[in-house]
PDB file of C-alpha atoms in Angstrom:
ATOM      1  CA  UNK A   1     -16.550  -8.587   5.628  1.00 92.00           C
ATOM      2  CA  UNK A   2     -13.375  -6.920   6.873  1.00 94.00           C
ATOM      3  CA  UNK A   3     -10.383  -6.456   4.592  1.00 97.00           C
ATOM      4  CA  UNK A   4      -6.855  -5.622   5.667  1.00 98.00           C
ATOM      5  CA  UNK A   5      -5.296  -3.294   3.113  1.00 98.00           C
ATOM      6  CA  UNK A   6      -1.666  -2.232   2.788  1.00 97.00           C
ATOM      7  CA  UNK A   7      -1.390   1.213   1.246  1.00 97.00           C
ATOM      8  CA  UNK A   8       1.978   2.030  -0.341  1.00 95.00           C
ATOM      9  CA  UNK A   9       2.026   5.804  -0.474  1.00 92.00           C
ATOM     10  CA  UNK A  10       4.895   6.054  -2.961  1.00 92.00           C
ATOM     11  CA  UNK A  11       6.614   9.200  -4.233  1.00 95.00           C
ATOM     12  CA  UNK A  12       5.826  12.360  -6.187  1.00 94.00           C
ATOM     13  CA  UNK A  13       2.053  12.436  -6.659  1.00 94.00           C
ATOM     14  CA  UNK A  14       1.802   9.034  -4.969  1.00 94.00           C
ATOM     15  CA  UNK A  15       0.995  10.345  -1.475  1.00 94.00           C
ATOM     16  CA  UNK A  16      -1.798  12.529  -2.870  1.00 95.00           C
ATOM     17  CA  UNK A  17      -3.288   9.647  -4.830  1.00 95.00           C
ATOM     18  CA  UNK A  18      -2.890   7.287  -1.876  1.00 95.00           C
ATOM     19  CA  UNK A  19      -4.674   9.790   0.384  1.00 96.00           C
ATOM     20  CA  UNK A  20      -7.559  10.013  -2.101  1.00 97.00           C
ATOM     21  CA  UNK A  21      -7.823   6.213  -2.330  1.00 96.00           C
ATOM     22  CA  UNK A  22      -7.729   5.967   1.461  1.00 97.00           C
ATOM     23  CA  UNK A  23     -10.527   8.510   1.742  1.00 97.00           C
ATOM     24  CA  UNK A  24     -12.677   6.461  -0.650  1.00 97.00           C
ATOM     25  CA  UNK A  25     -12.082   3.274   1.340  1.00 96.00           C
ATOM     26  CA  UNK A  26     -12.848   5.098   4.591  1.00 96.00           C
ATOM     27  CA  UNK A  27     -16.106   6.412   3.121  1.00 97.00           C
ATOM     28  CA  UNK A  28     -17.135   2.899   2.072  1.00 96.00           C
ATOM     29  CA  UNK A  29     -16.162   1.657   5.532  1.00 95.00           C
ATOM     30  CA  UNK A  30     -18.248   4.352   7.233  1.00 95.00           C
ATOM     31  CA  UNK A  31     -21.343   3.936   5.028  1.00 96.00           C
ATOM     32  CA  UNK A  32     -21.440   0.173   4.642  1.00 95.00           C
ATOM     33  CA  UNK A  33     -22.682  -2.204   7.276  1.00 90.00           C
ATOM     34  CA  UNK A  34     -20.988  -5.193   5.708  1.00 95.00           C
ATOM     35  CA  UNK A  35     -17.734  -3.958   4.134  1.00 95.00           C
ATOM     36  CA  UNK A  36     -14.962  -2.865   6.463  1.00 95.00           C
ATOM     37  CA  UNK A  37     -11.372  -1.860   5.803  1.00 96.00           C
ATOM     38  CA  UNK A  38      -8.372  -1.754   8.068  1.00 96.00           C
ATOM     39  CA  UNK A  39      -5.794   0.341   6.219  1.00 97.00           C
ATOM     40  CA  UNK A  40      -2.095   0.292   7.044  1.00 97.00           C
ATOM     41  CA  UNK A  41       0.151   2.791   5.306  1.00 95.00           C
ATOM     42  CA  UNK A  42       3.554   1.356   4.414  1.00 95.00           C
ATOM     43  CA  UNK A  43       6.648   2.734   2.726  1.00 94.00           C
ATOM     44  CA  UNK A  44       8.043   1.919  -0.703  1.00 95.00           C
ATOM     45  CA  UNK A  45       9.868   3.845  -3.397  1.00 96.00           C
ATOM     46  CA  UNK A  46      12.509   6.555  -3.451  1.00 96.00           C
ATOM     47  CA  UNK A  47      11.713   7.815   0.045  1.00 95.00           C
ATOM     48  CA  UNK A  48      11.997   4.322   1.497  1.00 96.00           C
ATOM     49  CA  UNK A  49      15.261   3.762  -0.393  1.00 97.00           C
ATOM     50  CA  UNK A  50      16.723   6.954   1.043  1.00 96.00           C
ATOM     51  CA  UNK A  51      15.522   6.309   4.588  1.00 96.00           C
ATOM     52  CA  UNK A  52      15.874   2.520   4.862  1.00 97.00           C
ATOM     53  CA  UNK A  53      18.358   1.560   2.134  1.00 97.00           C
ATOM     54  CA  UNK A  54      15.777  -0.461   0.171  1.00 96.00           C
ATOM     55  CA  UNK A  55      13.014   0.693  -2.150  1.00 97.00           C
ATOM     56  CA  UNK A  56      10.868  -2.141  -0.832  1.00 96.00           C
ATOM     57  CA  UNK A  57      11.815  -2.661   2.825  1.00 97.00           C
ATOM     58  CA  UNK A  58      11.255  -6.035   4.472  1.00 96.00           C
ATOM     59  CA  UNK A  59       8.718  -4.574   6.923  1.00 96.00           C
ATOM     60  CA  UNK A  60       6.653  -3.381   3.953  1.00 97.00           C
ATOM     61  CA  UNK A  61       6.735  -6.821   2.338  1.00 97.00           C
ATOM     62  CA  UNK A  62       5.728  -8.394   5.666  1.00 97.00           C
ATOM     63  CA  UNK A  63       2.764  -6.020   5.967  1.00 97.00           C
ATOM     64  CA  UNK A  64       1.650  -6.809   2.412  1.00 97.00           C
ATOM     65  CA  UNK A  65       1.855 -10.549   3.062  1.00 97.00           C
ATOM     66  CA  UNK A  66      -0.489 -10.114   6.042  1.00 97.00           C
ATOM     67  CA  UNK A  67      -2.958  -8.062   3.982  1.00 97.00           C
ATOM     68  CA  UNK A  68      -5.908  -9.070   1.877  1.00 97.00           C
ATOM     69  CA  UNK A  69      -5.046  -6.402  -0.691  1.00 96.00           C
ATOM     70  CA  UNK A  70      -2.362  -3.883  -1.537  1.00 95.00           C
ATOM     71  CA  UNK A  71      -2.851  -0.474  -3.132  1.00 95.00           C
ATOM     72  CA  UNK A  72       0.253   1.179  -4.524  1.00 93.00           C
ATOM     73  CA  UNK A  73       0.689   4.832  -5.279  1.00 91.00           C
ATOM     74  CA  UNK A  74       3.131   5.873  -8.014  1.00 93.00           C
ATOM     75  CA  UNK A  75       6.785   5.513  -7.116  1.00 94.00           C
ATOM     76  CA  UNK A  76       9.738   7.414  -8.528  1.00 94.00           C
ATOM     77  CA  UNK A  77      13.053   6.281  -9.964  1.00 95.00           C
ATOM     78  CA  UNK A  78      13.050   3.084  -7.904  1.00 95.00           C
ATOM     79  CA  UNK A  79       9.776   1.916  -9.477  1.00 93.00           C
ATOM     80  CA  UNK A  80      11.325  -1.194 -11.029  1.00 94.00           C
ATOM     81  CA  UNK A  81      12.595  -2.248  -7.592  1.00 95.00           C
ATOM     82  CA  UNK A  82       9.069  -2.005  -6.233  1.00 96.00           C
ATOM     83  CA  UNK A  83       6.687  -2.926  -9.037  1.00 93.00           C
ATOM     84  CA  UNK A  84       8.604  -5.811 -10.590  1.00 94.00           C
ATOM     85  CA  UNK A  85       9.471  -7.321  -7.221  1.00 95.00           C
ATOM     86  CA  UNK A  86       5.840  -7.146  -6.056  1.00 95.00           C
ATOM     87  CA  UNK A  87       4.543  -8.649  -9.295  1.00 93.00           C
ATOM     88  CA  UNK A  88       7.001 -11.523  -9.114  1.00 95.00           C
ATOM     89  CA  UNK A  89       6.465 -12.069  -5.408  1.00 94.00           C
ATOM     90  CA  UNK A  90       2.673 -12.136  -5.578  1.00 90.00           C
ATOM     91  CA  UNK A  91       2.286 -13.492  -9.118  1.00 86.00           C
TER      92      UNK A  91
END
């Protein structure tokens, strides 16, 4: 089975943790004959707020909606604008 995964890299230690999670998924993908992952990195958090004016940009939400799963790295000061919105949006 193939899964589309959105990977929110986040802020601070988020990118490091996201990279480690991505590596694990890639290893599973490479070693499994039945489990496949297509991973799309998307922006959310303080960096996204600074660059795009929103902690959770619309293009990130669109990518998540098209995904089977979403992994989120830690985000900084804008965490409430990411975490709470995602939880409410996706119940």
